[in-house]
mmCIF file of C-alpha atoms in Angstrom:
data_model
loop_
_atom_site.group_PDB
_atom_site.id
_atom_site.type_symbol
_atom_site.label_atom_id
_atom_site.label_comp_id
_atom_site.label_asym_id
_atom_site.label_seq_id
_atom_site.Cartn_x
_atom_site.Cartn_y
_atom_site.Cartn_z
ATOM 1 C CA ALA A 1 -3.950 175.311 106.736
ATOM 2 C CA GLY A 2 -5.237 171.816 107.496
ATOM 3 C CA SER A 3 -5.708 170.831 103.848
ATOM 4 C CA ALA A 4 -3.736 168.498 101.599
ATOM 5 C CA MET A 5 -3.334 167.854 97.854
ATOM 6 C CA VAL A 6 -2.145 164.750 96.063
ATOM 7 C CA VAL A 7 -0.232 165.795 92.934
ATOM 8 C CA GLN A 8 1.496 163.856 90.164
ATOM 9 C CA PRO A 9 5.220 164.751 90.309
ATOM 10 C CA ARG A 10 5.325 165.061 86.502
ATOM 11 C CA ALA A 11 2.927 168.023 86.746
ATOM 12 C CA LEU A 12 4.563 169.871 89.634
ATOM 13 C CA VAL A 13 6.605 172.894 88.563
ATOM 14 C CA GLY A 14 7.065 174.690 91.869
ATOM 15 C CA VAL A 15 5.952 175.245 95.444
ATOM 16 C CA VAL A 16 5.376 178.662 97.047
ATOM 17 C CA GLN A 17 5.266 178.667 100.843
ATOM 18 C CA MET A 18 5.615 181.012 103.790
ATOM 19 C CA ARG A 19 8.881 180.831 105.697
ATOM 20 C CA ALA A 20 7.120 180.466 109.043
ATOM 21 C CA SER A 21 4.885 177.557 108.020
ATOM 22 C CA GLY A 22 6.196 175.312 105.278
ATOM 23 C CA ILE A 23 4.501 172.643 103.248
ATOM 24 C CA ALA A 24 4.999 169.085 104.486
ATOM 25 C CA ILE A 25 5.363 166.355 101.852
ATOM 26 C CA THR A 26 4.294 162.838 102.805
ATOM 27 C CA SER A 27 4.434 159.583 100.905
ATOM 28 C CA HIS A 28 1.485 157.179 101.040
ATOM 29 C CA TRP A 29 1.693 153.563 99.872
ATOM 30 C CA ARG A 30 -1.523 151.804 98.746
ATOM 31 C CA ILE A 31 -0.385 148.239 98.159
ATOM 32 C CA GLY A 32 -3.551 146.668 99.610
ATOM 33 C CA HIS A 33 -5.994 148.482 97.288
ATOM 34 C CA LEU A 34 -7.382 146.895 94.133
ATOM 35 C CA HIS A 35 -7.252 150.097 92.072
ATOM 36 C CA SER A 36 -3.537 150.392 92.843
ATOM 37 C CA TRP A 37 -2.946 146.995 91.265
ATOM 38 C CA LEU A 38 -5.156 147.848 88.283
ATOM 39 C CA THR A 39 -3.336 151.102 87.556
ATOM 40 C CA LEU A 40 0.093 150.084 88.897
ATOM 41 C CA GLN A 41 0.242 153.239 91.022
ATOM 42 C CA PHE A 42 1.123 152.197 94.558
ATOM 43 C CA ARG A 43 2.612 155.421 95.938
ATOM 44 C CA TYR A 44 1.092 158.876 96.207
ATOM 45 C CA LEU A 45 2.750 162.143 97.257
ATOM 46 C CA ALA A 46 0.624 164.478 99.394
ATOM 47 C CA PHE A 47 1.409 168.134 100.082
ATOM 48 C CA HIS A 48 0.062 169.344 103.465
ATOM 49 C CA GLY A 49 -0.326 172.882 104.753
ATOM 50 C CA PRO A 50 -0.777 176.430 103.527
ATOM 51 C CA GLY A 51 0.944 177.362 100.297
ATOM 52 C CA ARG A 52 0.605 177.260 96.524
ATOM 53 C CA LEU A 53 1.433 174.431 94.164
ATOM 54 C CA ILE A 54 2.351 175.443 90.630
ATOM 55 C CA VAL A 55 1.344 172.774 88.113
ATOM 56 C CA LYS A 56 1.589 172.468 84.348
ATOM 57 C CA GLY A 57 -0.461 170.593 81.803
ATOM 58 C CA CYS A 58 -0.843 170.224 78.063
ATOM 59 C CA ARG A 59 -3.087 173.055 76.792
ATOM 60 C CA GLY A 60 -3.802 174.218 80.326
ATOM 61 C CA VAL A 61 -5.015 172.856 83.652
ATOM 62 C CA ARG A 62 -8.593 172.688 84.919
ATOM 63 C CA VAL A 63 -9.564 172.700 88.586
ATOM 64 C CA GLU A 64 -13.087 171.461 89.283
ATOM 65 C CA PRO A 65 -15.132 170.544 92.347
ATOM 66 C CA ALA A 66 -15.666 166.799 92.770
ATOM 67 C CA VAL A 67 -19.469 166.960 92.793
ATOM 68 C CA GLY A 68 -21.030 163.628 91.826
ATOM 69 C CA TRP A 69 -18.867 160.956 90.240
ATOM 70 C CA ARG A 70 -16.789 162.572 87.514
ATOM 71 C CA LEU A 71 -14.697 160.485 85.088
ATOM 72 C CA VAL A 72 -11.361 161.858 83.839
ATOM 73 C CA ASN A 73 -8.905 160.226 81.447
ATOM 74 C CA GLN A 74 -6.210 158.674 83.609
ATOM 75 C CA ALA A 75 -3.440 160.163 81.464
ATOM 76 C CA ALA A 76 -4.900 163.650 82.068
ATOM 77 C CA THR A 77 -5.209 163.443 85.869
ATOM 78 C CA LEU A 78 -2.757 165.749 87.646
ATOM 79 C CA GLY A 79 -3.983 165.690 91.244
ATOM 80 C CA PHE A 80 -6.829 165.827 93.739
ATOM 81 C CA SER A 81 -7.494 167.001 97.278
ATOM 82 C CA ALA A 82 -6.776 164.417 99.953
ATOM 83 C CA ASN A 83 -10.411 164.278 101.105
ATOM 84 C CA THR A 84 -11.592 163.178 97.639
ATOM 85 C CA LEU A 85 -13.082 159.734 97.104
ATOM 86 C CA TYR A 86 -10.874 158.320 94.351
ATOM 87 C CA SER A 87 -11.361 155.157 92.308
ATOM 88 C CA VAL A 88 -10.868 153.858 88.781
ATOM 89 C CA SER A 89 -13.353 152.702 86.184
ATOM 90 C CA ARG A 90 -12.694 150.628 83.083
ATOM 91 C CA CYS A 91 -13.578 152.702 80.041
ATOM 92 C CA GLU A 92 -12.171 150.961 76.967
ATOM 93 C CA THR A 93 -11.822 147.507 75.523
ATOM 94 C CA PHE A 94 -8.562 145.710 76.090
ATOM 95 C CA VAL A 95 -7.892 145.606 72.335
ATOM 96 C CA SER A 96 -7.883 149.442 72.122
ATOM 97 C CA TYR A 97 -5.531 149.549 75.095
ATOM 98 C CA TRP A 98 -3.240 146.837 73.693
ATOM 99 C CA ARG A 99 -2.973 148.623 70.340
ATOM 100 C CA GLY A 100 -2.024 151.914 72.040
ATOM 101 C CA ILE A 101 -5.149 153.807 71.048
ATOM 102 C CA GLU A 102 -6.762 154.493 74.448
ATOM 103 C CA GLU A 103 -6.094 154.165 78.166
ATOM 104 C CA LEU A 104 -7.823 151.210 79.795
ATOM 105 C CA PHE A 105 -9.067 153.066 82.885
ATOM 106 C CA ASN A 106 -10.510 156.457 83.789
ATOM 107 C CA ASP A 107 -10.130 158.054 87.211
ATOM 108 C CA GLN A 108 -13.281 158.814 89.224
ATOM 109 C CA PHE A 109 -13.577 161.611 91.791
ATOM 110 C CA LYS A 110 -16.282 162.515 94.283
ATOM 111 C CA GLY A 111 -16.432 164.356 97.582
ATOM 112 C CA ALA A 112 -17.879 167.251 99.510
ATOM 113 C CA ASP A 113 -15.507 170.228 99.471
ATOM 114 C CA ALA A 114 -13.090 168.234 97.289
ATOM 115 C CA ILE A 115 -11.389 169.285 94.048
ATOM 116 C CA TYR A 116 -9.400 167.586 91.317
ATOM 117 C CA LEU A 117 -6.972 168.838 88.661
ATOM 118 C CA TYR A 118 -6.607 167.578 85.125
ATOM 119 C CA GLU A 119 -5.021 168.565 81.833
ATOM 120 C CA GLU A 120 -7.259 170.181 79.230
ATOM 121 C CA MET A 121 -5.986 167.570 76.797
ATOM 122 C CA PRO A 122 -3.467 164.804 77.502
ATOM 123 C CA GLY A 123 -0.240 165.307 75.582
ATOM 124 C CA LEU A 124 -0.351 163.906 72.067
ATOM 125 C CA HIS A 125 3.205 162.618 72.490
ATOM 126 C CA ARG A 126 1.986 160.224 75.210
ATOM 127 C CA LYS A 127 0.682 157.022 73.770
ATOM 128 C CA ALA A 128 -1.511 154.547 75.566
ATOM 129 C CA GLY A 129 -1.376 150.801 75.924
ATOM 130 C CA ILE A 130 1.394 148.263 76.154
ATOM 131 C CA THR A 131 2.541 148.209 72.540
ATOM 132 C CA GLY A 132 1.953 151.934 71.959
ATOM 133 C CA ARG A 133 4.548 152.985 74.517
ATOM 134 C CA GLY A 134 7.432 150.571 74.028
ATOM 135 C CA LEU A 135 10.490 150.984 76.282
ATOM 136 C CA GLN A 136 9.358 154.446 77.398
ATOM 137 C CA GLY A 137 6.024 152.944 78.477
ATOM 138 C CA PHE A 138 7.803 150.277 80.496
ATOM 139 C CA THR A 139 9.974 152.908 82.195
ATOM 140 C CA ASP A 140 6.927 155.113 82.863
ATOM 141 C CA SER A 141 5.093 152.154 84.407
ATOM 142 C CA VAL A 142 8.001 151.350 86.728
ATOM 143 C CA LEU A 143 8.258 155.006 87.819
ATOM 144 C CA LYS A 144 4.480 155.175 88.305
ATOM 145 C CA VAL A 145 4.670 152.305 90.796
ATOM 146 C CA PHE A 146 6.974 154.447 92.947
ATOM 147 C CA GLY A 147 4.858 157.597 92.520
ATOM 148 C CA VAL A 148 7.400 159.424 90.394
#
C-alpha cells in the first residue's frame, strides 16, 4: 500500500490484486523533460497500490535496489519504482547506433528504497538503431511515444 511501479507494457504479463483494494493504473506524460525527447518516450504507466505485477523478460528478470547510479541497457529496462531518480546517459557512438549495433542511450537509476527491473539479456531478435530496425523500428518508436 502506498507504493507505485512504472512498468513497460511489453513486459507485463498479469496483475494479481485483492478484490477489496485494487491496483490503480495512471498515465503520466513527460513532454517537458529532455530525456523524454532523447529517448522518444513521453508517456509512462504507473501501477499504484498493493498487489503483484507479473513480468517477463528474455532469459529472466532481475530486480535490484537502485543504490548509487546504475546504468542499464535501455532495451533491457522493464520498470522501476516511482520514487526512483531516473535519467538517461549516452553510452555509444552515433555510428554504432545508426548501423543497428548498439542502443544510443542507457537508463540510469538511483534512489533510497527504490528498485528497478531489467531483462537478464535483451532479446536477440530486437535490433538497435535506425537502420537496424526498419519498419518495425519505426512502429516501435511510435508506440514508445505513447507508452505502449
